[in-house]
Amino acid sequence: MSAIGELEPVRGGPLFRPLSAEDEEQQPDEIESLCMSCYRNGVTRLLLTKIPFFKEIIVSSFTCGSCAWSNTEIQSVGRIQEQGVRYTLAATARQDMNREVVKTDCATARIPELDFEIPAFSQKGALTTIEGIIDRAVAGLEQDQPVRRAADKDVAGKIDEFIGKLKQLKEVDSSFTFIIDDPSGNSFVENPRAPQKDDALVVTHYRRTAQQDAMLGLEVEETDENPADSVEDLRNEVLQFNTNCPECNAPANTNMKLVQIPHFKEVIIMATNCEACGHRTNEVKSGGAIEPLGTRITLRVTDPSDMTRDLLKSETCSVEIPELEFELGMGALGGKFTTLEGLLKDIRNLIVKNPFTLGDSSTPSRVEKLQEFGRKVYQIMEGHMEAHFILDDPAGNSYLQNVYAPEEDPELKVEHYERTFAQNEDLGLNDMRTEGYETGLTSER
């Protein structure tokens, strides 16, 4: 039984409110529900809230006063991201077991060394740690062991042996690989070295297959319109369509416009402005195809005027600032058409306000490290610190303004390079075949 559709925003505010101990109005809703253990009535408590990196969630807790059975789970109600995400962690130390993990119900968890996999939709979504995921798997395997020992001792013995291997993983006596693969793009694995790059953690964003879209309930609409006619229409008007605010989930409008960037190419800019909570967001998509070569743009920031340079960062572009030992992987922050100052502000907010390094779970050393990072970013923005700003886009769809155009910019270096096999794999190009297809046209003699 669900009463989510009957819930109303508190005093005209958002339905999903940020989780805060100071918010006295944020109270769970209680619903009388059937206990699946004793089939008597119990109480389900629902809390509609949102946590960073997990979007909006419903935290539910059931307790039965008759048989004392209880159950808790998390359901994600946030929007499905445009790309799936895969986190690959090489666990080498006991501290890796404490990494916080957001695992949605459609995510798959794997440990290749043990040939172990938790399939999608076999568990409810959870905010936990790597150790918690292993403990949860152990508990699930141990649950039916008494029945297995009575029915088949050999099978029960093999499962006991496997459970022992899982428990041994938590001691990290030898390294192993932990993989979270989420087609919805809403899972997350903590980087304890933020804002520095974590060499042990590889984050890969990928395009979903048709099967994964179907699994998530997504449907691609087919159209018979001429693409050339559609693009021509986009050049002359601003399109508007209905959507929901990514912050408060209230109805909002998104504007879309095809824009020509001087000395570059056409891009599609989408902007959303929520009248309910005031949240604004903009996103940029490349209007063209993937370029034959990747592009690496390096700018030496020497003057505060560099902060006004226009910048286009596509979804496939990574950002690096060597002086700060900082690297932002592709897919983070999405596509943006802004200025260099605007992107640095977004990076600073993303790192300094990282919720996994704030609150009760944070340590003074980690907080100080993040605050020092924020101060250095501010020094670069004010022109008190020289730095190199690097945009690396394997798809070749990113851009940084040359203020001397059409002349050469002495502080700007643009390099074109051949993509690696791994980069082509991330872009979905290795399995793409465009040769050997019949056009269906025959020549007349």
C-alpha positions as a Markdown table, in Angstrom:
| # | Residue | x | y | z |
|---|---|---|---|---|
| 1 | Met | 0.0 | 0.0 | 0.0 |
| 2 | Ser | 1.4 | 3.4 | -0.9 |
| 3 | Ala | 0.2 | 6.9 | 0.0 |
| 4 | Ile | 2.8 | 8.9 | -1.9 |
| 5 | Gly | 0.3 | 10.2 | -4.3 |
| 6 | Glu | -1.7 | 11.6 | -1.3 |
| 7 | Leu | 1.2 | 13.5 | 0.2 |
| 8 | Glu | 1.3 | 17.3 | -0.3 |
| 9 | Pro | 4.2 | 19.7 | -0.2 |
| 10 | Val | 4.5 | 21.3 | 3.3 |
| 11 | Arg | 3.2 | 24.9 | 3.2 |
| 12 | Gly | 3.7 | 25.2 | -0.5 |
| 13 | Gly | 7.3 | 24.0 | -0.3 |
| 14 | Pro | 9.0 | 21.2 | -2.2 |
| 15 | Leu | 7.7 | 17.6 | -1.8 |
| 16 | Phe | 11.3 | 16.3 | -1.3 |
| 17 | Arg | 13.1 | 18.4 | 1.3 |
| 18 | Pro | 16.8 | 18.3 | 2.1 |
| 19 | Leu | 17.5 | 16.1 | 5.1 |
| 20 | Ser | 18.3 | 18.3 | 8.0 |
| 21 | Ala | 18.1 | 17.9 | 11.8 |
| 22 | Glu | 17.1 | 21.6 | 12.1 |
| 23 | Asp | 14.0 | 21.2 | 9.9 |
| 24 | Glu | 11.2 | 20.7 | 12.5 |
| 25 | Glu | 8.5 | 20.4 | 9.8 |
| 26 | Gln | 10.2 | 17.4 | 8.2 |
| 27 | Gln | 8.5 | 14.5 | 9.8 |
| 28 | Pro | 7.9 | 11.0 | 8.4 |
| 29 | Asp | 4.4 | 10.0 | 7.3 |
| 30 | Glu | 2.9 | 7.0 | 9.1 |
| 31 | Ile | 0.8 | 4.5 | 7.1 |
| 32 | Glu | -0.9 | 1.4 | 8.5 |
| 33 | Ser | 0.4 | -1.6 | 6.5 |
| 34 | Leu | 0.1 | -5.4 | 6.4 |
| 35 | Cys | 3.0 | -7.3 | 8.0 |
| 36 | Met | 4.3 | -10.0 | 5.6 |
| 37 | Ser | 5.5 | -12.1 | 8.5 |
| 38 | Cys | 2.4 | -12.5 | 10.7 |
| 39 | Tyr | -0.2 | -10.9 | 8.4 |
| 40 | Arg | -1.3 | -8.5 | 11.0 |
| 41 | Asn | -1.2 | -4.7 | 10.7 |
| 42 | Gly | 2.0 | -2.8 | 11.4 |
| 43 | Val | 3.2 | 0.7 | 10.7 |
| 44 | Thr | 5.2 | 2.0 | 7.7 |
| 45 | Arg | 7.0 | 5.3 | 8.1 |
| 46 | Leu | 7.9 | 7.2 | 4.9 |
| 47 | Leu | 10.3 | 10.1 | 4.7 |
| 48 | Leu | 10.5 | 11.9 | 1.4 |
| 49 | Thr | 13.9 | 13.6 | 1.3 |
| 50 | Lys | 16.9 | 14.0 | -0.9 |
| 51 | Ile | 20.6 | 13.4 | -0.4 |
| 52 | Pro | 23.4 | 14.6 | -2.7 |
| 53 | Phe | 24.6 | 12.2 | -5.4 |
| 54 | Phe | 21.4 | 10.1 | -4.9 |
| 55 | Lys | 18.8 | 12.7 | -5.9 |
| 56 | Glu | 15.3 | 12.4 | -4.4 |
| 57 | Ile | 14.7 | 9.3 | -2.3 |
| 58 | Ile | 12.0 | 7.7 | -0.2 |
| 59 | Val | 13.3 | 6.2 | 3.1 |
| 60 | Ser | 10.8 | 3.7 | 4.4 |
| 61 | Ser | 10.8 | 1.8 | 7.7 |
| 62 | Phe | 8.2 | -0.9 | 8.7 |
| 63 | Thr | 7.7 | -2.3 | 12.2 |
| 64 | Cys | 5.2 | -4.8 | 13.4 |
| 65 | Gly | 4.0 | -4.5 | 17.0 |
| 66 | Ser | 2.7 | -8.1 | 17.0 |
| 67 | Cys | 5.7 | -10.1 | 15.9 |
| 68 | Ala | 8.5 | -7.4 | 16.1 |
| 69 | Trp | 9.4 | -7.9 | 12.5 |
| 70 | Ser | 11.0 | -4.8 | 10.9 |
| 71 | Asn | 12.3 | -3.8 | 7.5 |
| 72 | Thr | 14.0 | -0.7 | 6.1 |
| 73 | Glu | 14.8 | 0.2 | 2.5 |
| 74 | Ile | 15.5 | 3.2 | 0.2 |
| 75 | Gln | 13.8 | 3.8 | -3.1 |
| 76 | Ser | 15.3 | 6.3 | -5.6 |
| 77 | Val | 12.7 | 8.6 | -7.2 |
| 78 | Gly | 15.3 | 10.9 | -8.9 |
| 79 | Arg | 15.5 | 11.2 | -12.7 |
| 80 | Ile | 17.4 | 8.7 | -14.7 |
| 81 | Gln | 20.7 | 10.2 | -15.9 |
| 82 | Glu | 21.4 | 10.5 | -19.6 |
| 83 | Gln | 24.4 | 8.1 | -19.3 |
| 84 | Gly | 25.1 | 5.0 | -17.2 |
| 85 | Val | 28.0 | 4.9 | -14.8 |
| 86 | Arg | 30.5 | 2.3 | -13.8 |
| 87 | Tyr | 32.8 | 2.5 | -10.8 |
| 88 | Thr | 35.8 | 0.2 | -10.7 |
| 89 | Leu | 37.7 | 0.2 | -7.4 |
| 90 | Ala | 41.0 | -1.7 | -6.8 |
| 91 | Ala | 40.6 | -2.3 | -3.0 |
| 92 | Thr | 44.1 | -2.7 | -1.5 |
| 93 | Ala | 43.7 | -1.5 | 2.1 |
| 94 | Arg | 41.3 | -2.0 | 5.0 |
| 95 | Gln | 40.3 | 1.7 | 4.8 |
| 96 | Asp | 38.7 | 0.9 | 1.4 |
| 97 | Met | 36.0 | -1.0 | 3.2 |
| 98 | Asn | 34.8 | 2.3 | 4.8 |
| 99 | Arg | 34.2 | 4.0 | 1.4 |
| 100 | Glu | 30.6 | 5.2 | 1.3 |
| 101 | Val | 28.5 | 3.7 | -1.5 |
| 102 | Val | 25.2 | 4.7 | -3.0 |
| 103 | Lys | 23.8 | 1.7 | -4.8 |
| 104 | Thr | 20.4 | 1.9 | -6.5 |
| 105 | Asp | 18.2 | -1.1 | -7.0 |
| 106 | Cys | 19.0 | -1.2 | -10.7 |
| 107 | Ala | 22.8 | -1.3 | -10.1 |
| 108 | Thr | 24.9 | -4.5 | -10.4 |
| 109 | Ala | 27.7 | -5.1 | -7.9 |
| 110 | Arg | 30.5 | -7.5 | -8.9 |
| 111 | Ile | 33.8 | -8.9 | -7.5 |
| 112 | Pro | 35.5 | -10.6 | -10.5 |
| 113 | Glu | 38.1 | -12.4 | -8.3 |
| 114 | Leu | 35.4 | -14.5 | -6.7 |
| 115 | Asp | 33.1 | -14.6 | -9.8 |
| 116 | Phe | 30.5 | -13.0 | -7.5 |
| 117 | Glu | 27.7 | -10.8 | -8.7 |
| 118 | Ile | 24.7 | -9.1 | -7.1 |
| 119 | Pro | 22.3 | -8.8 | -10.1 |
| 120 | Ala | 20.2 | -5.7 | -10.7 |
| 121 | Phe | 16.8 | -5.5 | -8.9 |
| 122 | Ser | 17.8 | -8.3 | -6.6 |
| 123 | Gln | 18.2 | -5.9 | -3.7 |
| 124 | Lys | 16.7 | -2.6 | -2.7 |
| 125 | Gly | 18.7 | 0.6 | -3.0 |
| 126 | Ala | 20.9 | 1.5 | -0.1 |
| 127 | Leu | 23.3 | 4.1 | 1.2 |
| 128 | Thr | 26.0 | 2.0 | 2.8 |
| 129 | Thr | 29.7 | 1.2 | 2.6 |
| 130 | Ile | 31.6 | -1.5 | 0.7 |
| 131 | Glu | 31.8 | -3.5 | 3.9 |
| 132 | Gly | 28.1 | -3.1 | 4.3 |
| 133 | Ile | 27.4 | -4.5 | 0.8 |
| 134 | Ile | 29.6 | -7.5 | 1.6 |
| 135 | Asp | 27.8 | -8.0 | 4.9 |
| 136 | Arg | 24.5 | -7.8 | 3.3 |
| 137 | Ala | 25.5 | -10.4 | 0.7 |
| 138 | Val | 26.8 | -12.7 | 3.5 |
| 139 | Ala | 23.5 | -12.4 | 5.5 |
| 140 | Gly | 21.5 | -13.3 | 2.4 |
| 141 | Leu | 23.6 | -16.4 | 1.8 |
| 142 | Glu | 23.5 | -17.5 | 5.4 |
| 143 | Gln | 19.7 | -17.1 | 5.7 |
| 144 | Asp | 18.8 | -20.4 | 4.0 |
| 145 | Gln | 21.8 | -22.4 | 5.1 |
| 146 | Pro | 20.0 | -24.5 | 7.7 |
| 147 | Val | 17.6 | -25.7 | 5.1 |
| 148 | Arg | 20.4 | -26.4 | 2.6 |
| 149 | Arg | 22.3 | -28.5 | 5.2 |
| 150 | Ala | 19.3 | -30.6 | 5.7 |
| 151 | Ala | 18.6 | -31.0 | 2.0 |
| 152 | Asp | 22.1 | -31.2 | 0.5 |
| 153 | Lys | 25.2 | -31.0 | 2.6 |
| 154 | Asp | 27.6 | -30.7 | -0.3 |
| 155 | Val | 25.9 | -27.6 | -1.6 |
| 156 | Ala | 25.7 | -26.1 | 1.8 |
| 157 | Gly | 29.4 | -26.8 | 2.3 |
| 158 | Lys | 30.3 | -25.1 | -0.9 |
| 159 | Ile | 28.2 | -22.0 | 0.1 |
| 160 | Asp | 29.9 | -22.0 | 3.6 |
| 161 | Glu | 33.3 | -22.0 | 1.8 |
| 162 | Phe | 32.2 | -19.1 | -0.4 |
| 163 | Ile | 30.8 | -17.2 | 2.6 |
| 164 | Gly | 34.2 | -17.6 | 4.3 |
| 165 | Lys | 35.9 | -16.0 | 1.2 |
| 166 | Leu | 33.5 | -13.1 | 1.3 |
| 167 | Lys | 34.2 | -12.5 | 4.9 |
| 168 | Gln | 38.0 | -12.7 | 4.3 |
| 169 | Leu | 37.7 | -9.9 | 1.7 |
| 170 | Lys | 36.9 | -7.5 | 4.4 |
| 171 | Glu | 40.4 | -7.9 | 5.9 |
| 172 | Val | 41.9 | -7.0 | 2.5 |
| 173 | Asp | 44.8 | -9.5 | 2.9 |
| 174 | Ser | 45.1 | -9.3 | -0.9 |
| 175 | Ser | 43.8 | -6.8 | -3.3 |
| 176 | Phe | 40.5 | -7.3 | -5.2 |
| 177 | Thr | 38.3 | -5.4 | -7.6 |
| 178 | Phe | 34.9 | -4.0 | -6.7 |
| 179 | Ile | 32.6 | -2.9 | -9.5 |
| 180 | Ile | 29.3 | -1.0 | -9.4 |
| 181 | Asp | 27.6 | -0.8 | -12.8 |
| 182 | Asp | 24.4 | 1.4 | -12.8 |
| 183 | Pro | 22.6 | 2.0 | -16.1 |
| 184 | Ser | 20.6 | 4.8 | -14.4 |
| 185 | Gly | 23.7 | 6.7 | -13.6 |
| 186 | Asn | 22.6 | 7.4 | -10.0 |
| 187 | Ser | 25.0 | 5.2 | -8.0 |
| 188 | Phe | 28.2 | 6.6 | -6.4 |
| 189 | Val | 31.4 | 5.4 | -4.8 |
| 190 | Glu | 33.3 | 7.8 | -2.5 |
| 191 | Asn | 36.7 | 9.2 | -3.3 |
| 192 | Pro | 38.3 | 9.8 | 0.1 |
| 193 | Arg | 41.2 | 11.7 | -1.6 |
| 194 | Ala | 38.9 | 14.4 | -3.0 |
| 195 | Pro | 39.7 | 16.9 | -4.5 |
| 196 | Gln | 42.7 | 14.9 | -5.8 |
| 197 | Lys | 42.3 | 12.1 | -8.3 |
| 198 | Asp | 41.9 | 8.7 | -6.8 |
| 199 | Asp | 44.2 | 6.3 | -8.7 |
| 200 | Ala | 42.4 | 3.3 | -7.3 |
| 201 | Leu | 39.0 | 4.4 | -8.5 |
| 202 | Val | 38.0 | 4.5 | -12.2 |
| 203 | Val | 34.7 | 6.2 | -13.1 |
| 204 | Thr | 33.4 | 5.4 | -16.6 |
| 205 | His | 30.3 | 6.9 | -18.1 |
| 206 | Tyr | 28.7 | 5.1 | -21.0 |
| 207 | Arg | 25.7 | 5.1 | -23.3 |
| 208 | Arg | 23.0 | 2.6 | -22.4 |
| 209 | Thr | 22.0 | -0.2 | -24.8 |
| 210 | Ala | 18.5 | -0.7 | -26.0 |
| 211 | Gln | 18.1 | -3.6 | -23.5 |
| 212 | Gln | 19.2 | -1.4 | -20.6 |
| 213 | Asp | 16.8 | 1.4 | -21.7 |
| 214 | Ala | 14.0 | -1.2 | -21.7 |
| 215 | Met | 15.1 | -2.5 | -18.3 |
| 216 | Leu | 14.7 | 1.0 | -16.9 |
| 217 | Gly | 11.4 | 1.5 | -18.6 |
| 218 | Leu | 12.6 | 4.0 | -21.1 |
| 219 | Glu | 11.3 | 4.2 | -24.7 |
| 220 | Val | 12.8 | 5.9 | -27.6 |
| 221 | Glu | 10.3 | 7.5 | -29.9 |
| 222 | Glu | 10.7 | 6.9 | -33.6 |
| 223 | Thr | 10.1 | 9.8 | -36.0 |
| 224 | Asp | 9.9 | 10.1 | -39.8 |
| 225 | Glu | 10.8 | 13.7 | -39.9 |
| 226 | Asn | 13.6 | 15.0 | -42.1 |
| 227 | Pro | 16.5 | 15.8 | -39.7 |
| 228 | Ala | 17.7 | 18.6 | -41.9 |
| 229 | Asp | 14.3 | 20.3 | -41.6 |
| 230 | Ser | 14.3 | 19.9 | -37.9 |
| 231 | Val | 17.7 | 21.5 | -37.5 |
| 232 | Glu | 16.7 | 24.4 | -39.7 |
| 233 | Asp | 13.7 | 25.0 | -37.5 |
| 234 | Leu | 15.8 | 24.9 | -34.3 |
| 235 | Arg | 18.0 | 27.7 | -35.7 |
| 236 | Asn | 15.1 | 30.1 | -35.9 |
| 237 | Glu | 13.2 | 29.5 | -32.6 |
| 238 | Val | 13.5 | 28.7 | -28.9 |
| 239 | Leu | 11.7 | 25.4 | -28.1 |
| 240 | Gln | 10.0 | 24.9 | -24.8 |
| 241 | Phe | 8.9 | 21.7 | -23.2 |
| 242 | Asn | 7.6 | 20.7 | -19.8 |
| 243 | Thr | 9.8 | 18.9 | -17.2 |
| 244 | Asn | 10.3 | 18.7 | -13.5 |
| 245 | Cys | 12.8 | 20.7 | -11.4 |
| 246 | Pro | 15.8 | 18.5 | -10.5 |
| 247 | Glu | 15.9 | 20.1 | -7.0 |
| 248 | Cys | 12.3 | 20.2 | -5.8 |
| 249 | Asn | 10.6 | 18.1 | -8.4 |
| 250 | Ala | 8.0 | 20.8 | -9.1 |
| 251 | Pro | 6.7 | 21.3 | -12.7 |
| 252 | Ala | 9.0 | 23.6 | -14.7 |
| 253 | Asn | 9.8 | 24.6 | -18.2 |
| 254 | Thr | 13.0 | 23.9 | -20.1 |
| 255 | Asn | 14.1 | 26.2 | -23.0 |
| 256 | Met | 16.2 | 24.8 | -25.9 |
| 257 | Lys | 18.0 | 26.7 | -28.6 |
| 258 | Leu | 20.5 | 25.9 | -31.3 |
| 259 | Val | 23.4 | 28.4 | -31.1 |
| 260 | Gln | 26.4 | 28.9 | -33.4 |
| 261 | Ile | 29.7 | 29.5 | -31.4 |
| 262 | Pro | 32.1 | 31.7 | -33.4 |
| 263 | His | 35.2 | 29.9 | -34.8 |
| 264 | Phe | 33.8 | 26.5 | -33.5 |
| 265 | Lys | 30.5 | 24.8 | -34.3 |
| 266 | Glu | 26.8 | 24.6 | -33.4 |
| 267 | Val | 25.7 | 23.5 | -29.9 |
| 268 | Ile | 22.3 | 23.0 | -28.3 |
| 269 | Ile | 21.8 | 25.0 | -25.1 |
| 270 | Met | 19.1 | 23.8 | -22.6 |
| 271 | Ala | 18.1 | 26.0 | -19.6 |
| 272 | Thr | 15.6 | 25.3 | -16.8 |
| 273 | Asn | 14.3 | 27.9 | -14.4 |
| 274 | Cys | 12.1 | 26.7 | -11.5 |
| 275 | Glu | 9.6 | 29.3 | -10.2 |
| 276 | Ala | 8.9 | 27.2 | -7.1 |
| 277 | Cys | 12.4 | 27.0 | -5.6 |
| 278 | Gly | 14.4 | 29.4 | -7.8 |
| 279 | His | 16.8 | 26.7 | -9.0 |
| 280 | Arg | 18.4 | 27.4 | -12.3 |
| 281 | Thr | 20.4 | 25.0 | -14.5 |
| 282 | Asn | 21.8 | 25.0 | -18.0 |
| 283 | Glu | 23.2 | 22.1 | -20.1 |
| 284 | Val | 25.0 | 22.0 | -23.4 |
| 285 | Lys | 24.9 | 19.3 | -26.0 |
| 286 | Ser | 27.1 | 19.2 | -29.1 |
| 287 | Gly | 25.1 | 19.9 | -32.3 |
| 288 | Gly | 27.6 | 17.9 | -34.4 |
| 289 | Ala | 29.1 | 14.4 | -34.7 |
| 290 | Ile | 32.1 | 13.1 | -32.8 |
| 291 | Glu | 35.2 | 14.5 | -34.4 |
| 292 | Pro | 37.8 | 12.2 | -36.0 |
| 293 | Leu | 40.4 | 13.3 | -33.5 |
| 294 | Gly | 40.3 | 14.1 | -29.8 |
| 295 | Thr | 41.2 | 17.6 | -28.6 |
| 296 | Arg | 43.3 | 18.8 | -25.7 |
| 297 | Ile | 43.2 | 22.5 | -24.9 |
| 298 | Thr | 45.7 | 24.0 | -22.5 |
| 299 | Leu | 45.4 | 27.5 | -21.2 |
| 300 | Arg | 48.0 | 29.2 | -19.0 |
| 301 | Val | 46.1 | 31.5 | -16.7 |
| 302 | Thr | 48.2 | 34.6 | -16.0 |
| 303 | Asp | 45.6 | 37.4 | -15.7 |
| 304 | Pro | 42.2 | 37.9 | -14.1 |
| 305 | Ser | 40.8 | 38.8 | -17.6 |
| 306 | Asp | 41.3 | 35.1 | -18.5 |
| 307 | Met | 38.3 | 34.4 | -16.3 |
| 308 | Thr | 36.0 | 36.0 | -18.9 |
| 309 | Arg | 36.9 | 33.6 | -21.7 |
| 310 | Asp | 33.9 | 31.7 | -23.1 |
| 311 | Leu | 34.1 | 28.0 | -22.5 |
| 312 | Leu | 32.2 | 25.0 | -23.8 |
| 313 | Lys | 32.7 | 21.8 | -21.8 |
| 314 | Ser | 31.0 | 18.8 | -23.3 |
| 315 | Glu | 29.8 | 15.8 | -21.3 |
| 316 | Thr | 32.8 | 13.8 | -22.6 |
| 317 | Cys | 35.4 | 16.4 | -21.5 |
| 318 | Ser | 37.7 | 16.0 | -18.5 |
| 319 | Val | 39.2 | 19.0 | -16.7 |
| 320 | Glu | 42.7 | 19.1 | -15.1 |
| 321 | Ile | 44.5 | 21.7 | -13.0 |
| 322 | Pro | 48.0 | 20.3 | -12.4 |
| 323 | Glu | 49.0 | 23.0 | -9.9 |
| 324 | Leu | 46.2 | 21.8 | -7.6 |
| 325 | Glu | 46.7 | 18.1 | -8.4 |
| 326 | Phe | 43.1 | 18.1 | -9.5 |
| 327 | Glu | 41.3 | 16.2 | -12.2 |
| 328 | Leu | 37.6 | 16.2 | -13.0 |
| 329 | Gly | 36.5 | 13.1 | -15.0 |
| 330 | Met | 34.3 | 13.3 | -18.0 |
| 331 | Gly | 30.6 | 13.2 | -17.2 |
| 332 | Ala | 31.0 | 15.3 | -14.0 |
| 333 | Leu | 29.1 | 18.6 | -14.0 |
| 334 | Gly | 27.6 | 17.6 | -17.4 |
| 335 | Gly | 27.9 | 19.8 | -20.5 |
| 336 | Lys | 28.3 | 23.5 | -19.9 |
| 337 | Phe | 28.5 | 26.7 | -21.9 |
| 338 | Thr | 29.9 | 29.3 | -19.5 |
| 339 | Thr | 33.0 | 31.3 | -18.7 |
| 340 | Leu | 36.2 | 30.0 | -17.2 |
| 341 | Glu | 35.3 | 31.8 | -13.9 |
| 342 | Gly | 31.8 | 30.1 | -14.0 |
| 343 | Leu | 33.3 | 26.6 | -14.4 |
| 344 | Leu | 35.9 | 27.2 | -11.6 |
| 345 | Lys | 33.0 | 28.3 | -9.3 |
| 346 | Asp | 31.1 | 25.1 | -10.2 |
| 347 | Ile | 34.2 | 23.0 | -9.5 |
| 348 | Arg | 34.8 | 24.8 | -6.2 |
| 349 | Asn | 31.2 | 24.3 | -5.1 |
| 350 | Leu | 31.3 | 20.6 | -6.1 |
| 351 | Ile | 34.4 | 19.9 | -4.1 |
| 352 | Val | 34.0 | 22.1 | -1.1 |
| 353 | Lys | 30.4 | 21.2 | -0.5 |
| 354 | Asn | 30.9 | 17.5 | -1.0 |
| 355 | Pro | 28.3 | 16.0 | 1.4 |
| 356 | Phe | 30.5 | 12.9 | 2.0 |
| 357 | Thr | 33.2 | 15.1 | 3.6 |
| 358 | Leu | 30.8 | 17.2 | 5.8 |
| 359 | Gly | 28.8 | 16.5 | 8.9 |
| 360 | Asp | 29.4 | 13.7 | 11.5 |
| 361 | Ser | 31.4 | 11.5 | 9.0 |
| 362 | Ser | 34.0 | 14.1 | 8.2 |
| 363 | Thr | 37.5 | 14.5 | 9.7 |
| 364 | Pro | 39.2 | 17.8 | 10.6 |
| 365 | Ser | 42.1 | 17.0 | 8.2 |
| 366 | Arg | 39.8 | 16.3 | 5.3 |
| 367 | Val | 37.8 | 19.5 | 5.9 |
| 368 | Glu | 41.0 | 21.5 | 6.1 |
| 369 | Lys | 42.2 | 20.0 | 2.8 |
| 370 | Leu | 39.0 | 20.9 | 1.0 |
| 371 | Gln | 39.0 | 24.4 | 2.4 |
| 372 | Glu | 42.6 | 24.9 | 1.3 |
| 373 | Phe | 41.6 | 23.7 | -2.2 |
| 374 | Gly | 38.8 | 26.2 | -2.2 |
| 375 | Arg | 41.2 | 29.0 | -1.3 |
| 376 | Lys | 43.6 | 28.1 | -4.1 |
| 377 | Val | 40.8 | 28.1 | -6.6 |
| 378 | Tyr | 39.7 | 31.5 | -5.4 |
| 379 | Gln | 43.4 | 32.7 | -5.7 |
| 380 | Ile | 43.4 | 31.6 | -9.4 |
| 381 | Met | 40.1 | 33.4 | -10.0 |
| 382 | Glu | 41.5 | 36.6 | -8.5 |
| 383 | Gly | 44.7 | 36.4 | -10.5 |
| 384 | His | 46.9 | 35.9 | -7.4 |
| 385 | Met | 48.1 | 32.4 | -8.6 |
| 386 | Glu | 49.2 | 31.2 | -12.0 |
| 387 | Ala | 47.9 | 27.9 | -13.1 |
| 388 | His | 47.3 | 25.7 | -16.2 |
| 389 | Phe | 43.8 | 24.8 | -17.1 |
| 390 | Ile | 43.5 | 21.7 | -19.3 |
| 391 | Leu | 40.3 | 20.5 | -21.2 |
| 392 | Asp | 40.7 | 17.0 | -22.6 |
| 393 | Asp | 37.9 | 15.9 | -24.8 |
| 394 | Pro | 38.2 | 12.6 | -26.7 |
| 395 | Ala | 35.1 | 13.5 | -28.8 |
| 396 | Gly | 36.6 | 16.9 | -29.8 |
| 397 | Asn | 33.5 | 18.8 | -28.9 |
| 398 | Ser | 34.9 | 21.2 | -26.3 |
| 399 | Tyr | 36.0 | 24.8 | -26.9 |
| 400 | Leu | 37.9 | 27.6 | -25.1 |
| 401 | Gln | 37.8 | 31.1 | -26.5 |
| 402 | Asn | 40.8 | 32.5 | -28.3 |
| 403 | Val | 40.7 | 36.2 | -27.3 |
| 404 | Tyr | 43.2 | 37.0 | -30.1 |
| 405 | Ala | 41.1 | 35.3 | -32.9 |
| 406 | Pro | 41.8 | 34.9 | -35.7 |
| 407 | Glu | 45.4 | 35.4 | -34.6 |
| 408 | Glu | 47.2 | 32.8 | -32.5 |
| 409 | Asp | 46.8 | 33.1 | -28.7 |
| 410 | Pro | 50.2 | 32.9 | -27.0 |
| 411 | Glu | 48.7 | 31.4 | -23.8 |
| 412 | Leu | 46.4 | 28.9 | -25.5 |
| 413 | Lys | 47.5 | 25.6 | -26.9 |
| 414 | Val | 45.2 | 23.3 | -28.9 |
| 415 | Glu | 46.3 | 19.7 | -29.7 |
| 416 | His | 44.6 | 17.1 | -31.7 |
| 417 | Tyr | 45.4 | 13.4 | -31.0 |
| 418 | Glu | 44.4 | 9.9 | -32.0 |
| 419 | Arg | 42.0 | 8.3 | -29.5 |
| 420 | Thr | 43.0 | 5.2 | -27.6 |
| 421 | Phe | 41.0 | 2.0 | -27.8 |
| 422 | Ala | 39.6 | 2.7 | -24.2 |
| 423 | Gln | 38.5 | 6.2 | -25.2 |
| 424 | Asn | 36.7 | 4.8 | -28.3 |
| 425 | Glu | 35.1 | 2.2 | -26.1 |
| 426 | Asp | 33.8 | 4.9 | -23.7 |
| 427 | Leu | 32.3 | 6.8 | -26.7 |
| 428 | Gly | 30.7 | 3.6 | -28.1 |
| 429 | Leu | 32.8 | 3.8 | -31.3 |
| 430 | Asn | 34.4 | 0.3 | -31.2 |
| 431 | Asp | 31.2 | -1.5 | -31.9 |
| 432 | Met | 29.9 | 1.0 | -34.4 |
| 433 | Arg | 30.0 | -0.2 | -38.1 |
| 434 | Thr | 29.3 | 2.2 | -40.9 |
| 435 | Glu | 30.8 | 0.2 | -43.8 |
| 436 | Gly | 29.3 | -2.5 | -46.0 |
| 437 | Tyr | 25.7 | -1.4 | -45.8 |
| 438 | Glu | 23.6 | -1.4 | -49.0 |
| 439 | Thr | 22.0 | 2.0 | -49.7 |
| 440 | Gly | 19.0 | 0.4 | -51.4 |
| 441 | Leu | 19.6 | 2.6 | -54.5 |
| 442 | Thr | 20.2 | 1.1 | -58.0 |
| 443 | Ser | 21.7 | 3.0 | -60.9 |
| 444 | Glu | 19.7 | 3.3 | -64.1 |
| 445 | Arg | 21.5 | 2.6 | -67.3 |
